[in-house]
Each structure stands twice: as C-alpha cells, then as structure tokens.
Short mmCIF file of C-alpha atoms and ligand atoms in Angstrom, two decimals:
data_model
loop_
_atom_site.label_atom_id
_atom_site.label_comp_id
_atom_site.label_asym_id
_atom_site.label_seq_id
_atom_site.Cartn_x
_atom_site.Cartn_y
_atom_site.Cartn_z
CA MET A 1 25.45 226.90 -60.75
CA ILE A 2 25.65 228.26 -57.21
CA GLU A 3 25.48 232.04 -56.88
CA ILE A 4 26.08 233.74 -53.58
CA LYS A 5 25.20 237.43 -53.68
CA GLN A 6 26.30 239.82 -50.93
CA VAL A 7 25.54 237.32 -48.18
CA SER A 8 26.15 238.08 -44.49
CA LYS A 9 25.54 236.05 -41.36
CA LYS A 10 25.96 237.24 -37.78
CA TYR A 11 25.77 235.26 -34.58
CA ARG A 12 24.49 237.11 -31.54
CA LEU A 13 26.25 236.02 -28.39
CA LYS A 14 25.52 237.21 -24.84
CA ASP A 15 27.58 240.39 -24.90
CA HIS A 16 28.74 240.76 -28.51
CA GLU A 17 28.12 239.82 -32.12
CA VAL A 18 30.29 237.71 -34.41
CA VAL A 19 30.10 238.44 -38.14
CA ALA A 20 30.85 234.94 -39.40
CA VAL A 21 30.18 235.72 -43.09
CA ASP A 22 30.57 239.33 -44.18
CA ASP A 23 29.18 240.48 -47.55
CA VAL A 24 30.36 237.44 -49.51
CA SER A 25 29.70 237.09 -53.25
CA LEU A 26 30.80 234.00 -55.15
CA LYS A 27 29.85 232.18 -58.34
CA ILE A 28 30.48 228.44 -58.57
CA ASN A 29 29.94 227.01 -62.05
CA ASP A 30 28.70 223.50 -62.84
CA GLY A 31 31.65 221.11 -62.93
CA ASP A 32 33.94 223.31 -60.81
CA ILE A 33 36.04 221.98 -57.98
CA TYR A 34 35.97 225.21 -56.02
CA GLY A 35 38.23 225.51 -52.99
CA ILE A 36 37.69 227.91 -50.12
CA ILE A 37 40.77 228.29 -47.99
CA GLY A 38 41.26 230.15 -44.73
CA TYR A 39 42.33 229.81 -41.11
CA SER A 40 40.05 228.38 -38.48
CA GLY A 41 37.28 230.85 -37.63
CA ALA A 42 37.36 232.52 -41.08
CA GLY A 43 33.70 231.64 -41.72
CA LYS A 44 34.13 228.73 -44.15
CA SER A 45 31.80 226.25 -42.40
CA THR A 46 29.16 228.92 -41.90
CA LEU A 47 29.24 229.64 -45.62
CA VAL A 48 28.74 225.94 -46.38
CA ARG A 49 25.83 225.74 -43.91
CA LEU A 50 24.26 228.72 -45.69
CA ILE A 51 24.51 226.96 -49.06
CA ASN A 52 22.45 224.00 -47.84
CA GLN A 53 20.34 226.40 -45.73
CA LEU A 54 21.02 224.65 -42.45
CA GLU A 55 21.57 228.30 -41.46
CA VAL A 56 19.76 231.26 -42.98
CA GLN A 57 21.62 234.43 -43.95
CA ASP A 58 20.74 237.83 -42.44
CA LYS A 59 21.42 239.59 -45.72
CA GLY A 60 21.89 238.70 -49.39
CA LYS A 61 20.64 235.91 -51.59
CA ILE A 62 21.79 232.42 -52.58
CA PHE A 63 20.72 230.86 -55.87
CA ILE A 64 21.17 227.25 -56.98
CA ASP A 65 20.41 226.79 -60.70
CA ASN A 66 18.77 230.23 -60.68
CA GLN A 67 16.43 229.23 -57.86
CA ASP A 68 16.41 231.71 -54.96
CA LEU A 69 16.76 229.51 -51.85
CA GLY A 70 14.93 232.16 -49.81
CA SER A 71 11.78 231.57 -51.85
CA LEU A 72 11.58 227.81 -51.24
CA SER A 73 9.06 226.14 -48.93
CA GLN A 74 10.29 223.71 -46.25
CA SER A 75 9.40 220.70 -48.42
CA GLU A 76 11.14 222.23 -51.45
CA LEU A 77 14.20 222.83 -49.26
CA ARG A 78 14.21 219.20 -48.09
CA LYS A 79 14.06 218.08 -51.73
CA LEU A 80 16.90 220.43 -52.65
CA ARG A 81 19.05 219.10 -49.78
CA THR A 82 18.85 215.57 -51.20
CA LYS A 83 20.64 217.02 -54.27
CA ILE A 84 23.47 218.37 -52.09
CA GLY A 85 25.78 215.75 -50.59
CA MET A 86 28.10 216.59 -47.73
CA ILE A 87 31.19 215.04 -46.15
CA PHE A 88 32.94 216.05 -42.96
CA GLN A 89 36.32 215.88 -41.23
CA HIS A 90 35.19 213.20 -38.76
CA PHE A 91 33.10 211.18 -41.25
CA ASN A 92 29.89 211.15 -39.11
CA LEU A 93 29.15 207.46 -39.71
CA LEU A 94 26.81 205.37 -37.59
CA TRP A 95 29.00 202.99 -35.61
CA SER A 96 26.33 200.30 -35.16
CA ARG A 97 25.78 200.00 -38.92
CA THR A 98 27.94 198.26 -41.51
CA VAL A 99 29.42 199.97 -44.57
CA SER A 100 26.42 198.94 -46.71
CA GLN A 101 23.90 199.88 -44.04
CA ASN A 102 25.47 203.34 -43.56
CA ILE A 103 25.14 204.01 -47.28
CA GLU A 104 21.66 202.52 -47.52
CA LEU A 105 20.42 204.77 -44.70
CA ALA A 106 20.75 207.83 -46.95
CA LEU A 107 18.44 206.15 -49.47
CA GLU A 108 15.94 205.13 -46.78
CA ILE A 109 15.83 208.66 -45.37
CA ALA A 110 15.20 210.06 -48.84
CA GLY A 111 12.14 207.80 -49.06
CA ASN A 112 13.45 205.10 -51.40
CA LYS A 113 11.21 202.15 -50.47
CA ASP A 114 12.43 199.64 -53.06
CA LYS A 115 14.81 197.34 -51.17
CA GLN A 116 16.20 195.69 -54.31
CA LEU A 117 16.91 199.04 -55.96
CA ARG A 118 18.55 200.27 -52.74
CA HIS A 119 20.83 197.24 -52.62
CA LYS A 120 21.79 197.67 -56.29
CA LYS A 121 22.63 201.32 -55.69
CA VAL A 122 24.68 200.48 -52.58
CA GLN A 123 26.66 197.90 -54.58
CA GLU A 124 27.41 200.44 -57.33
CA LEU A 125 28.55 203.02 -54.78
CA VAL A 126 30.73 200.55 -52.87
CA LYS A 127 32.47 199.75 -56.14
CA LEU A 128 32.81 203.42 -57.13
CA VAL A 129 34.58 204.34 -53.87
CA GLY A 130 36.81 201.24 -53.91
CA LEU A 131 35.38 199.35 -50.93
CA THR A 132 34.40 196.10 -52.63
CA GLY A 133 34.81 193.26 -50.14
CA ARG A 134 34.32 195.52 -47.08
CA GLU A 135 30.52 195.85 -47.37
CA ASN A 136 29.85 194.09 -44.09
CA ALA A 137 32.60 195.73 -42.06
CA TYR A 138 31.72 198.13 -39.22
CA PRO A 139 33.29 201.62 -39.13
CA SER A 140 35.48 200.60 -36.18
CA GLU A 141 37.12 198.00 -38.44
CA LEU A 142 38.06 200.55 -41.11
CA SER A 143 40.99 202.93 -41.58
CA GLY A 144 40.37 206.69 -41.70
CA GLY A 145 40.56 206.72 -45.48
CA GLN A 146 38.09 203.84 -45.76
CA LYS A 147 35.68 205.61 -43.38
CA GLN A 148 35.83 208.71 -45.58
CA ARG A 149 35.12 206.49 -48.62
CA VAL A 150 31.94 205.24 -46.90
CA ALA A 151 30.96 208.85 -46.14
CA ILE A 152 31.54 209.78 -49.80
CA ALA A 153 29.41 206.84 -50.99
CA ARG A 154 26.65 207.88 -48.59
CA ALA A 155 26.85 211.49 -49.79
CA LEU A 156 26.44 210.29 -53.39
CA ALA A 157 23.53 207.93 -52.67
CA ASN A 158 20.79 210.27 -53.88
CA ASP A 159 22.64 211.39 -57.03
CA PRO A 160 23.50 214.90 -55.84
CA LYS A 161 24.53 217.66 -58.24
CA ILE A 162 26.74 219.26 -55.61
CA LEU A 163 29.14 217.79 -53.06
CA LEU A 164 30.17 219.96 -50.10
CA CYS A 165 33.40 218.87 -48.41
CA ASP A 166 34.11 220.42 -45.00
CA GLU A 167 37.77 219.72 -44.10
CA ALA A 168 37.22 216.22 -45.50
CA THR A 169 40.91 215.29 -45.50
CA SER A 170 42.03 217.15 -42.36
CA ALA A 171 41.99 214.02 -40.18
CA LEU A 172 43.94 211.93 -42.72
CA ASP A 173 47.66 211.34 -43.30
CA PRO A 174 49.23 212.78 -46.49
CA GLN A 175 49.08 209.52 -48.48
CA THR A 176 45.43 208.88 -47.60
CA THR A 177 44.63 212.54 -48.31
CA GLU A 178 46.09 212.09 -51.78
CA ALA A 179 43.95 208.98 -52.43
CA ILE A 180 40.74 210.67 -51.23
CA LEU A 181 41.46 213.76 -53.36
CA LEU A 182 41.95 211.51 -56.39
CA LEU A 183 38.59 209.88 -55.65
CA LEU A 184 36.91 213.31 -55.44
CA LYS A 185 38.48 214.26 -58.75
CA LYS A 186 37.20 211.03 -60.32
CA ILE A 187 33.68 211.74 -58.99
CA ASN A 188 33.85 215.26 -60.44
CA CYS A 189 34.99 214.01 -63.86
CA GLU A 190 32.91 210.84 -64.20
CA LEU A 191 29.67 211.93 -62.54
CA GLY A 192 29.91 215.64 -63.38
CA ILE A 193 29.31 216.64 -59.76
CA THR A 194 30.26 220.18 -58.74
CA ILE A 195 32.47 220.14 -55.65
CA LEU A 196 32.87 222.88 -53.05
CA LEU A 197 35.76 222.05 -50.81
CA ILE A 198 36.74 223.95 -47.70
CA THR A 199 40.15 223.50 -46.17
CA HIS A 200 42.97 225.22 -44.33
CA GLU A 201 45.58 223.32 -46.40
CA MET A 202 47.00 224.87 -49.59
CA ASN A 203 48.25 221.50 -50.92
CA VAL A 204 44.64 220.25 -51.03
CA ILE A 205 43.64 223.26 -53.14
CA LYS A 206 46.65 222.86 -55.43
CA LYS A 207 45.97 219.18 -55.95
CA ILE A 208 42.41 219.27 -57.29
CA CYS A 209 40.74 222.70 -57.38
CA ASN A 210 40.31 224.74 -60.57
CA LYS A 211 39.03 227.79 -58.64
CA VAL A 212 39.91 229.14 -55.23
CA ALA A 213 38.69 231.82 -52.84
CA VAL A 214 40.62 232.96 -49.78
CA MET A 215 38.49 233.75 -46.74
CA LYS A 216 39.53 235.85 -43.75
CA SER A 217 37.39 237.29 -40.94
CA GLY A 218 34.19 236.41 -42.81
CA LYS A 219 35.25 238.08 -46.05
CA ILE A 220 36.52 236.75 -49.37
CA ILE A 221 39.79 238.62 -49.74
CA GLU A 222 40.91 237.03 -53.01
CA LYS A 223 39.38 234.74 -55.63
CA GLY A 224 40.16 233.37 -59.07
CA ASP A 225 41.73 230.49 -60.95
CA THR A 226 43.95 228.26 -58.83
P1 LIG B 301 35.73 228.15 -40.10
O1 LIG B 301 34.88 227.08 -40.71
O2 LIG B 301 36.47 228.95 -41.12
O3 LIG B 301 36.62 227.63 -39.02
P2 LIG B 301 33.26 229.05 -38.83
O4 LIG B 301 32.29 229.32 -39.91
O5 LIG B 301 33.14 227.76 -38.08
O6 LIG B 301 34.75 229.22 -39.39
O7 LIG B 301 33.18 230.23 -37.75
C1 LIG B 301 33.24 231.62 -38.11
C2 LIG B 301 32.99 232.45 -36.86
O8 LIG B 301 31.63 232.30 -36.45
C3 LIG B 301 33.85 232.06 -35.67
O9 LIG B 301 34.17 233.22 -34.94
C4 LIG B 301 32.92 231.15 -34.87
O10 LIG B 301 33.25 231.19 -33.51
C5 LIG B 301 31.57 231.79 -35.13
N1 LIG B 301 30.47 230.80 -35.10
C6 LIG B 301 30.29 229.77 -35.95
N2 LIG B 301 29.17 229.09 -35.65
C7 LIG B 301 28.60 229.73 -34.58
C8 LIG B 301 27.42 229.52 -33.80
N3 LIG B 301 26.57 228.53 -34.08
N4 LIG B 301 27.18 230.37 -32.77
C9 LIG B 301 28.03 231.40 -32.51
N5 LIG B 301 29.16 231.66 -33.20
C10 LIG B 301 29.44 230.84 -34.23
#
C-alpha cells in the first residue's frame, strides 16, 4: 500500500515559487490500478517523482507498506527503488542496445551477476510483453507500441511491486494505446502489481483504472472509484 499524507512540494525559481504539489493525501491499495488525471502542469509528474523519492517533499510523509520513506537510508532507498518500476511517454530506451540488452541492463544495474539467470528472465519478460522473435531488434527498428513493450519488460525485470506509468500511452495512436493498456491490465491481474498511472486522457482512465484522482494546480480536487 502507498500512503501519501499531506504532502507538499515547492520549486523555488529566481523570482517566484511554484507549488507543484499542494497538501496532497492519497491511499493506493495493493492491486489497484490508480489513475491520476489532470492538465499539463497540474503536478502529476512531481507526485510520481516524490513516490520514488527522486524528489523529496517539503512537507508531509509518504509510506510504502507502512515504511516511512523519510526514515530510509540511501542504500535502503536504492533497494526500495528496485521494487518500483517506471515507464515514460518517450520510452527512454538505449538506442545502441537490442531489445534483450535493454531489458537485461535493468538486471545488471540491480547487481544480478548470474548471466544464465539474467537470460532466462529476459526470455520470460520478452514472452510476457509479446515481443518473441524481436529479441535482437534495435529500438529504431520497432514501432512505438513495441518500444513501450520493451520499456514495460525492463520496468518489470526486478519483480517490482509497483509500476509507475507517466503518460505511458500519450505518444501512441488509439489502437496501440488500447493494446498497451490491455498489457498493463494483464500485468496487474497476473503478477498482482499495483499500478499508478498518470495521464491527461480520460479514455485511458476509463479503460483500466479502478480508482481515480483529479489533480489541478497541485491539489487533488476529486477522488474515488472510477
Ligand atoms: P504535470 O506532470 O501534471 O504536467 P509537473 O509535476 O510536471 O506537472 O509540474 C507541476 C508544476 O511544477 C509546473 O508548474 C512545473 O512548471 C513545475 N515544475 C516541475 N518540475 C520543476 C522543476 N524541476 N523546477 C521548477 N519547476 C518545476
């Protein structure tokens, strides 16, 4: 479970301050597909960066499985981050690495030194995301949907409990969006991974989320069942 309690985050610019996240409280239960919807600049990405502590809040507390993130050491935080996968609008793949190598990199970075085990895991993930046969392709040889499938496989490499999706379908056409959302739903159901999905598109929320929060000017202005 992710619990966000009265969290605020300000950015100090040269001549003014921006309150990106303003006194936000939210509870995301295990197994939820929780959508956060809002216009650009509403504070959605900042909230996601606070959950994996790439940014630190000015006020409030964030708990994951009852663990106060503010009380963790740097090494405990690094360990926690391996249990939180993330995917992005523009995929963030390495262009000089193949599909398999992009996925394997996540395992190498997490310190998995067993090459055979890594290869087995990569094979499983390639199959899960529907890319069998494209293992040796480079990102430039893939469609947008296929690139996002690689990014999803990479995000799942270290068996995360939580998957954060930041506008993950915003660069895709409607048909591909539909296929990627179905894949996320499958991952949620089959692997039991909690998904937090941020988007500016209501159809994305309608399609797969069970819970939704509406964000505006840093605040949650409405939340509940979809
Ligand atoms: P969204 O994801 O909903 O588009 P963001 O979280 O990216 O919103 O941004 C919320 C507000 O915080 C915006 O006004 C944005 O300009 C500002 N902001 C975000 N990141 C930074 C940063 N690193 N430095 C300064 N301002 C930022």
